[in-house]
Amino acid sequence: MKKKGCLIPLGIVAALVAWGVIYTWPETHRYRMTVEVETPQGLRTGSSVIETSYRKEIKVLPDQLTGTIRIRGEAVMVELPDGQTLFALLRGESVRTFDDIVYDTLGGENSPHMRVGAPPVPIARNMMNPARGQDNQISGLPLLVRFLDIHDPRTIKKVDPESLAVSFGSGVVLKRITLQVTDDPVTSGIANKIPWLNHLERYRRDTKNPFTSTLPTEIGSFRSK
């Protein structure tokens, strides 16, 4: 009986090694992303708690990836004057993910900014280095968007972080966007503002196939489960 008890776990381990799927327990962190916007009617803010989970993979094959990252949370919403809304998505420009933004802002796991309750850190604090170009400054931020008609996801438009007034009117300026490590629960409820987020299948050529969506790719960065 004892021999069988040892052989079964070893057999499972051997199979996992053969498939290249041995993982460590996931490491999970939560961050509050806060967006502050100056308007003629005063400061407007919005925030969202977003969770990242990193599961490190024990590499047993030459071309094997070394880990997987899962993001859970929602975009930040900032209610602006005249019924307008600014959204900061769970990604940056190009292929930058929320996890990229976190690492660039707070540093590695040994950084003092990675402690729960540490002061908020401006996301773009390192972007003022003259050695970095204008494109890099913009790509350091989360992607900012708005809707010409908030009831229609097809009307999404990118917002220039350095020229919010072009999209929202004179006197509207992005003050700062910050990250803070937190233990607060992950934010939910964005679908109360944009109900179509719960019915994206309506915008697919094949309702059962998410890869047939007719919507802009930015829509996929409003929420991650």
PDB file of C-alpha atoms in Angstrom:
ATOM      1  CA  MET A   1       0.000   0.000   0.000  1.00  0.00           C
ATOM      2  CA  LYS A   2       2.812   2.382   0.862  1.00  0.00           C
ATOM      3  CA  LYS A   3       4.529   1.698  -2.446  1.00  0.00           C
ATOM      4  CA  LYS A   4       1.360   2.498  -4.381  1.00  0.00           C
ATOM      5  CA  GLY A   5       0.956   5.716  -2.417  1.00  0.00           C
ATOM      6  CA  CYS A   6       4.393   6.834  -3.573  1.00  0.00           C
ATOM      7  CA  LEU A   7       4.136   5.610  -7.138  1.00  0.00           C
ATOM      8  CA  ILE A   8       0.927   7.456  -7.985  1.00  0.00           C
ATOM      9  CA  PRO A   9       2.213  10.963  -7.184  1.00  0.00           C
ATOM     10  CA  LEU A  10       5.481  10.200  -8.963  1.00  0.00           C
ATOM     11  CA  GLY A  11       3.552   9.037 -12.006  1.00  0.00           C
ATOM     12  CA  ILE A  12       1.551  12.248 -12.051  1.00  0.00           C
ATOM     13  CA  VAL A  13       4.698  14.338 -11.749  1.00  0.00           C
ATOM     14  CA  ALA A  14       6.303  12.411 -14.608  1.00  0.00           C
ATOM     15  CA  ALA A  15       3.287  13.071 -16.805  1.00  0.00           C
ATOM     16  CA  LEU A  16       3.325  16.778 -15.981  1.00  0.00           C
ATOM     17  CA  VAL A  17       7.006  16.977 -16.815  1.00  0.00           C
ATOM     18  CA  ALA A  18       6.343  15.246 -20.130  1.00  0.00           C
ATOM     19  CA  TRP A  19       3.625  17.784 -20.934  1.00  0.00           C
ATOM     20  CA  GLY A  20       5.714  20.707 -19.696  1.00  0.00           C
ATOM     21  CA  VAL A  21       3.031  22.004 -17.336  1.00  0.00           C
ATOM     22  CA  ILE A  22       4.594  22.149 -13.876  1.00  0.00           C
ATOM     23  CA  TYR A  23       3.661  25.435 -12.185  1.00  0.00           C
ATOM     24  CA  THR A  24       4.269  27.119  -8.862  1.00  0.00           C
ATOM     25  CA  TRP A  25       1.397  28.529  -6.800  1.00  0.00           C
ATOM     26  CA  PRO A  26       0.197  31.868  -8.235  1.00  0.00           C
ATOM     27  CA  GLU A  27       1.507  35.118  -6.759  1.00  0.00           C
ATOM     28  CA  THR A  28      -1.297  37.676  -6.551  1.00  0.00           C
ATOM     29  CA  HIS A  29      -1.204  41.455  -6.064  1.00  0.00           C
ATOM     30  CA  ARG A  30      -3.794  44.220  -6.237  1.00  0.00           C
ATOM     31  CA  TYR A  31      -3.295  47.787  -7.371  1.00  0.00           C
ATOM     32  CA  ARG A  32      -5.506  50.862  -7.268  1.00  0.00           C
ATOM     33  CA  MET A  33      -5.172  52.907 -10.441  1.00  0.00           C
ATOM     34  CA  THR A  34      -6.429  56.469  -9.956  1.00  0.00           C
ATOM     35  CA  VAL A  35      -6.994  59.062 -12.678  1.00  0.00           C
ATOM     36  CA  GLU A  36      -7.218  62.766 -11.780  1.00  0.00           C
ATOM     37  CA  VAL A  37      -8.545  65.342 -14.252  1.00  0.00           C
ATOM     38  CA  GLU A  38      -8.711  69.116 -13.802  1.00  0.00           C
ATOM     39  CA  THR A  39     -11.883  70.710 -15.188  1.00  0.00           C
ATOM     40  CA  PRO A  40     -13.403  74.218 -15.065  1.00  0.00           C
ATOM     41  CA  GLN A  41     -15.799  72.792 -12.445  1.00  0.00           C
ATOM     42  CA  GLY A  42     -12.981  71.410 -10.286  1.00  0.00           C
ATOM     43  CA  LEU A  43     -10.989  68.198  -9.889  1.00  0.00           C
ATOM     44  CA  ARG A  44     -12.654  64.984 -11.060  1.00  0.00           C
ATOM     45  CA  THR A  45     -11.252  61.578 -10.088  1.00  0.00           C
ATOM     46  CA  GLY A  46     -11.926  57.919 -10.718  1.00  0.00           C
ATOM     47  CA  SER A  47     -10.199  54.746  -9.572  1.00  0.00           C
ATOM     48  CA  SER A  48     -10.295  50.988 -10.008  1.00  0.00           C
ATOM     49  CA  VAL A  49      -8.681  48.120  -8.101  1.00  0.00           C
ATOM     50  CA  ILE A  50      -7.070  45.644 -10.481  1.00  0.00           C
ATOM     51  CA  GLU A  51      -5.562  42.258  -9.609  1.00  0.00           C
ATOM     52  CA  THR A  52      -2.632  40.545 -11.278  1.00  0.00           C
ATOM     53  CA  SER A  53      -1.744  36.889 -10.707  1.00  0.00           C
ATOM     54  CA  TYR A  54       1.569  35.497 -11.863  1.00  0.00           C
ATOM     55  CA  ARG A  55       2.069  31.752 -12.033  1.00  0.00           C
ATOM     56  CA  LYS A  56       5.678  30.780 -12.631  1.00  0.00           C
ATOM     57  CA  GLU A  57       6.239  27.721 -14.763  1.00  0.00           C
ATOM     58  CA  ILE A  58       9.112  25.340 -14.109  1.00  0.00           C
ATOM     59  CA  LYS A  59      10.830  25.196 -17.468  1.00  0.00           C
ATOM     60  CA  VAL A  60      11.375  21.630 -18.671  1.00  0.00           C
ATOM     61  CA  LEU A  61      11.313  22.161 -22.435  1.00  0.00           C
ATOM     62  CA  PRO A  62      13.712  24.374 -24.460  1.00  0.00           C
ATOM     63  CA  ASP A  63      11.031  26.560 -26.067  1.00  0.00           C
ATOM     64  CA  GLN A  64       8.693  26.609 -23.099  1.00  0.00           C
ATOM     65  CA  LEU A  65       7.348  29.885 -21.688  1.00  0.00           C
ATOM     66  CA  THR A  66       8.388  30.622 -18.109  1.00  0.00           C
ATOM     67  CA  GLY A  67       5.086  31.780 -16.683  1.00  0.00           C
ATOM     68  CA  THR A  68       1.573  33.097 -17.203  1.00  0.00           C
ATOM     69  CA  ILE A  69      -0.060  36.332 -16.084  1.00  0.00           C
ATOM     70  CA  ARG A  70      -3.755  36.796 -15.376  1.00  0.00           C
ATOM     71  CA  ILE A  71      -5.362  40.209 -14.938  1.00  0.00           C
ATOM     72  CA  ARG A  72      -8.722  40.702 -13.226  1.00  0.00           C
ATOM     73  CA  GLY A  73     -10.470  44.039 -13.004  1.00  0.00           C
ATOM     74  CA  GLU A  74     -12.059  46.907 -14.887  1.00  0.00           C
ATOM     75  CA  ALA A  75     -11.082  50.138 -16.604  1.00  0.00           C
ATOM     76  CA  VAL A  76     -11.076  53.378 -14.617  1.00  0.00           C
ATOM     77  CA  MET A  77     -14.033  55.708 -15.233  1.00  0.00           C
ATOM     78  CA  VAL A  78     -13.855  59.463 -14.636  1.00  0.00           C
ATOM     79  CA  GLU A  79     -17.148  61.356 -14.831  1.00  0.00           C
ATOM     80  CA  LEU A  80     -16.517  64.748 -16.447  1.00  0.00           C
ATOM     81  CA  PRO A  81     -18.753  67.813 -16.893  1.00  0.00           C
ATOM     82  CA  ASP A  82     -21.612  67.764 -19.408  1.00  0.00           C
ATOM     83  CA  GLY A  83     -22.219  64.032 -18.951  1.00  0.00           C
ATOM     84  CA  GLN A  84     -18.927  62.998 -20.527  1.00  0.00           C
ATOM     85  CA  THR A  85     -16.827  60.044 -19.346  1.00  0.00           C
ATOM     86  CA  LEU A  86     -13.113  59.334 -19.678  1.00  0.00           C
ATOM     87  CA  PHE A  87     -11.946  55.712 -19.502  1.00  0.00           C
ATOM     88  CA  ALA A  88      -8.424  54.482 -18.700  1.00  0.00           C
ATOM     89  CA  LEU A  89      -8.145  50.934 -20.052  1.00  0.00           C
ATOM     90  CA  LEU A  90      -6.353  47.825 -18.785  1.00  0.00           C
ATOM     91  CA  ARG A  91      -3.563  48.262 -21.330  1.00  0.00           C
ATOM     92  CA  GLY A  92      -1.278  50.874 -22.797  1.00  0.00           C
ATOM     93  CA  GLU A  93      -0.490  51.776 -26.363  1.00  0.00           C
ATOM     94  CA  SER A  94       0.735  49.054 -28.714  1.00  0.00           C
ATOM     95  CA  VAL A  95       1.190  45.701 -26.929  1.00  0.00           C
ATOM     96  CA  ARG A  96       1.745  47.076 -23.423  1.00  0.00           C
ATOM     97  CA  THR A  97      -0.362  45.248 -20.845  1.00  0.00           C
ATOM     98  CA  PHE A  98      -1.467  46.451 -17.424  1.00  0.00           C
ATOM     99  CA  ASP A  99       1.252  44.265 -15.933  1.00  0.00           C
ATOM    100  CA  ASP A 100       3.857  46.129 -18.016  1.00  0.00           C
ATOM    101  CA  ILE A 101       2.572  49.430 -16.643  1.00  0.00           C
ATOM    102  CA  VAL A 102       2.768  48.126 -13.067  1.00  0.00           C
ATOM    103  CA  TYR A 103       6.342  46.892 -13.444  1.00  0.00           C
ATOM    104  CA  ASP A 104       7.542  50.090 -15.134  1.00  0.00           C
ATOM    105  CA  THR A 105       5.908  52.224 -12.444  1.00  0.00           C
ATOM    106  CA  LEU A 106       6.546  50.384  -9.183  1.00  0.00           C
ATOM    107  CA  GLY A 107       9.654  48.411 -10.095  1.00  0.00           C
ATOM    108  CA  GLY A 108      10.431  44.847  -9.059  1.00  0.00           C
ATOM    109  CA  GLU A 109       9.131  42.921  -6.064  1.00  0.00           C
ATOM    110  CA  ASN A 110      11.842  44.380  -3.796  1.00  0.00           C
ATOM    111  CA  SER A 111      10.842  47.973  -4.521  1.00  0.00           C
ATOM    112  CA  PRO A 112       9.482  49.909  -1.490  1.00  0.00           C
ATOM    113  CA  HIS A 113       6.576  50.956  -3.708  1.00  0.00           C
ATOM    114  CA  MET A 114       5.390  47.327  -3.775  1.00  0.00           C
ATOM    115  CA  ARG A 115       4.246  47.404  -0.140  1.00  0.00           C
ATOM    116  CA  VAL A 116       0.544  47.525   0.690  1.00  0.00           C
ATOM    117  CA  GLY A 117      -0.356  51.064   1.710  1.00  0.00           C
ATOM    118  CA  ALA A 118       2.742  52.679   0.215  1.00  0.00           C
ATOM    119  CA  PRO A 119       2.050  56.182  -1.181  1.00  0.00           C
ATOM    120  CA  PRO A 120       0.577  56.325  -4.692  1.00  0.00           C
ATOM    121  CA  VAL A 121       3.181  56.562  -7.456  1.00  0.00           C
ATOM    122  CA  PRO A 122       2.588  58.570 -10.661  1.00  0.00           C
ATOM    123  CA  ILE A 123       2.586  56.142 -13.571  1.00  0.00           C
ATOM    124  CA  ALA A 124       4.530  58.520 -15.798  1.00  0.00           C
ATOM    125  CA  ARG A 125       7.142  59.534 -13.215  1.00  0.00           C
ATOM    126  CA  ASN A 126       9.995  58.138 -15.345  1.00  0.00           C
ATOM    127  CA  MET A 127       8.615  59.408 -18.624  1.00  0.00           C
ATOM    128  CA  MET A 128      10.082  62.920 -18.332  1.00  0.00           C
ATOM    129  CA  ASN A 129      13.596  61.692 -19.020  1.00  0.00           C
ATOM    130  CA  PRO A 130      14.755  63.728 -22.070  1.00  0.00           C
ATOM    131  CA  ALA A 131      16.451  60.610 -23.442  1.00  0.00           C
ATOM    132  CA  ARG A 132      13.038  59.092 -24.027  1.00  0.00           C
ATOM    133  CA  GLY A 133      10.954  60.275 -26.955  1.00  0.00           C
ATOM    134  CA  GLN A 134       7.423  61.611 -27.063  1.00  0.00           C
ATOM    135  CA  ASP A 135       6.043  58.255 -28.165  1.00  0.00           C
ATOM    136  CA  ASN A 136       7.531  56.606 -25.079  1.00  0.00           C
ATOM    137  CA  GLN A 137       5.970  59.209 -22.812  1.00  0.00           C
ATOM    138  CA  ILE A 138       2.528  58.456 -24.182  1.00  0.00           C
ATOM    139  CA  SER A 139       2.991  54.678 -24.226  1.00  0.00           C
ATOM    140  CA  GLY A 140       3.867  54.739 -20.522  1.00  0.00           C
ATOM    141  CA  LEU A 141       0.257  55.568 -19.680  1.00  0.00           C
ATOM    142  CA  PRO A 142      -2.847  53.405 -19.871  1.00  0.00           C
ATOM    143  CA  LEU A 143      -4.810  53.896 -23.064  1.00  0.00           C
ATOM    144  CA  LEU A 144      -7.398  56.675 -22.644  1.00  0.00           C
ATOM    145  CA  VAL A 145     -10.671  56.563 -24.589  1.00  0.00           C
ATOM    146  CA  ARG A 146     -14.176  58.020 -24.759  1.00  0.00           C
ATOM    147  CA  PHE A 147     -17.382  57.363 -26.716  1.00  0.00           C
ATOM    148  CA  LEU A 148     -19.170  59.740 -29.054  1.00  0.00           C
ATOM    149  CA  ASP A 149     -22.285  57.796 -28.009  1.00  0.00           C
ATOM    150  CA  ILE A 150     -21.733  55.862 -24.788  1.00  0.00           C
ATOM    151  CA  HIS A 151     -24.567  53.505 -25.715  1.00  0.00           C
ATOM    152  CA  ASP A 152     -22.744  52.406 -28.879  1.00  0.00           C
ATOM    153  CA  PRO A 153     -19.335  50.676 -28.457  1.00  0.00           C
ATOM    154  CA  ARG A 154     -18.589  51.283 -32.136  1.00  0.00           C
ATOM    155  CA  THR A 155     -18.178  55.019 -31.430  1.00  0.00           C
ATOM    156  CA  ILE A 156     -15.073  54.580 -29.260  1.00  0.00           C
ATOM    157  CA  LYS A 157     -12.312  57.175 -29.789  1.00  0.00           C
ATOM    158  CA  LYS A 158      -8.786  57.416 -28.420  1.00  0.00           C
ATOM    159  CA  VAL A 159      -7.991  60.436 -26.248  1.00  0.00           C
ATOM    160  CA  ASP A 160      -4.650  62.241 -26.332  1.00  0.00           C
ATOM    161  CA  PRO A 161      -3.441  62.366 -22.686  1.00  0.00           C
ATOM    162  CA  GLU A 162      -1.686  65.664 -23.367  1.00  0.00           C
ATOM    163  CA  SER A 163      -4.714  67.287 -25.023  1.00  0.00           C
ATOM    164  CA  LEU A 164      -7.879  66.252 -23.179  1.00  0.00           C
ATOM    165  CA  ALA A 165      -9.408  69.612 -24.100  1.00  0.00           C
ATOM    166  CA  VAL A 166      -9.645  68.495 -27.730  1.00  0.00           C
ATOM    167  CA  SER A 167     -12.008  65.704 -26.677  1.00  0.00           C
ATOM    168  CA  PHE A 168     -13.766  67.193 -23.648  1.00  0.00           C
ATOM    169  CA  GLY A 169     -13.628  70.972 -24.010  1.00  0.00           C
ATOM    170  CA  SER A 170     -11.531  73.915 -22.891  1.00  0.00           C
ATOM    171  CA  GLY A 171      -9.965  73.711 -19.440  1.00  0.00           C
ATOM    172  CA  VAL A 172     -10.027  69.909 -19.164  1.00  0.00           C
ATOM    173  CA  VAL A 173      -6.504  68.669 -18.370  1.00  0.00           C
ATOM    174  CA  LEU A 174      -5.100  65.328 -17.221  1.00  0.00           C
ATOM    175  CA  LYS A 175      -3.471  66.039 -13.841  1.00  0.00           C
ATOM    176  CA  ARG A 176      -1.977  62.628 -13.100  1.00  0.00           C
ATOM    177  CA  ILE A 177      -2.526  58.873 -13.056  1.00  0.00           C
ATOM    178  CA  THR A 178      -1.203  56.907 -10.087  1.00  0.00           C
ATOM    179  CA  LEU A 179      -0.801  53.329  -8.879  1.00  0.00           C
ATOM    180  CA  GLN A 180      -0.945  52.127  -5.294  1.00  0.00           C
ATOM    181  CA  VAL A 181      -0.611  48.621  -3.879  1.00  0.00           C
ATOM    182  CA  THR A 182      -3.748  47.713  -1.932  1.00  0.00           C
ATOM    183  CA  ASP A 183      -5.694  44.926  -0.248  1.00  0.00           C
ATOM    184  CA  ASP A 184      -9.047  46.362  -1.321  1.00  0.00           C
ATOM    185  CA  PRO A 185     -11.420  44.125  -3.305  1.00  0.00           C
ATOM    186  CA  VAL A 186     -11.299  44.147  -7.089  1.00  0.00           C
ATOM    187  CA  THR A 187     -13.587  46.804  -8.566  1.00  0.00           C
ATOM    188  CA  SER A 188     -16.757  45.748 -10.363  1.00  0.00           C
ATOM    189  CA  GLY A 189     -19.793  47.474 -11.820  1.00  0.00           C
ATOM    190  CA  ILE A 190     -18.536  49.118 -15.015  1.00  0.00           C
ATOM    191  CA  ALA A 191     -21.357  47.400 -16.923  1.00  0.00           C
ATOM    192  CA  ASN A 192     -23.813  49.601 -15.025  1.00  0.00           C
ATOM    193  CA  LYS A 193     -22.377  52.495 -17.030  1.00  0.00           C
ATOM    194  CA  ILE A 194     -21.949  50.622 -20.316  1.00  0.00           C
ATOM    195  CA  PRO A 195     -24.493  47.730 -20.272  1.00  0.00           C
ATOM    196  CA  TRP A 196     -23.472  46.550 -23.744  1.00  0.00           C
ATOM    197  CA  LEU A 197     -20.298  45.164 -22.129  1.00  0.00           C
ATOM    198  CA  ASN A 198     -22.400  42.205 -20.944  1.00  0.00           C
ATOM    199  CA  HIS A 199     -23.714  41.554 -24.457  1.00  0.00           C
ATOM    200  CA  LEU A 200     -20.685  41.639 -26.754  1.00  0.00           C
ATOM    201  CA  GLU A 201     -21.994  38.607 -28.634  1.00  0.00           C
ATOM    202  CA  ARG A 202     -24.428  40.970 -30.350  1.00  0.00           C
ATOM    203  CA  TYR A 203     -21.495  42.501 -32.195  1.00  0.00           C
ATOM    204  CA  ARG A 204     -20.092  39.235 -33.582  1.00  0.00           C
ATOM    205  CA  ARG A 205     -20.548  37.803 -37.044  1.00  0.00           C
ATOM    206  CA  ASP A 206     -20.949  34.448 -35.271  1.00  0.00           C
ATOM    207  CA  THR A 207     -22.488  34.958 -31.821  1.00  0.00           C
ATOM    208  CA  LYS A 208     -20.793  31.825 -30.465  1.00  0.00           C
ATOM    209  CA  ASN A 209     -17.314  32.738 -31.695  1.00  0.00           C
ATOM    210  CA  PRO A 210     -15.607  35.631 -29.819  1.00  0.00           C
ATOM    211  CA  PHE A 211     -12.983  35.856 -32.571  1.00  0.00           C
ATOM    212  CA  THR A 212     -15.613  37.146 -35.006  1.00  0.00           C
ATOM    213  CA  SER A 213     -16.194  40.422 -33.166  1.00  0.00           C
ATOM    214  CA  THR A 214     -16.782  43.487 -35.339  1.00  0.00           C
ATOM    215  CA  LEU A 215     -15.817  45.911 -32.559  1.00  0.00           C
ATOM    216  CA  PRO A 216     -12.510  47.801 -32.217  1.00  0.00           C
ATOM    217  CA  THR A 217      -9.873  45.836 -30.292  1.00  0.00           C
ATOM    218  CA  GLU A 218      -9.856  48.428 -27.489  1.00  0.00           C
ATOM    219  CA  ILE A 219     -13.233  47.118 -26.306  1.00  0.00           C
ATOM    220  CA  GLY A 220     -11.481  43.987 -25.035  1.00  0.00           C
ATOM    221  CA  SER A 221      -9.540  46.049 -22.477  1.00  0.00           C
ATOM    222  CA  PHE A 222     -12.488  47.437 -20.511  1.00  0.00           C
ATOM    223  CA  ARG A 223     -12.787  44.374 -18.310  1.00  0.00           C
ATOM    224  CA  SER A 224     -10.806  41.234 -17.593  1.00  0.00           C
ATOM    225  CA  LYS A 225     -12.152  38.316 -15.596  1.00  0.00           C
TER     226      LYS A 225
END
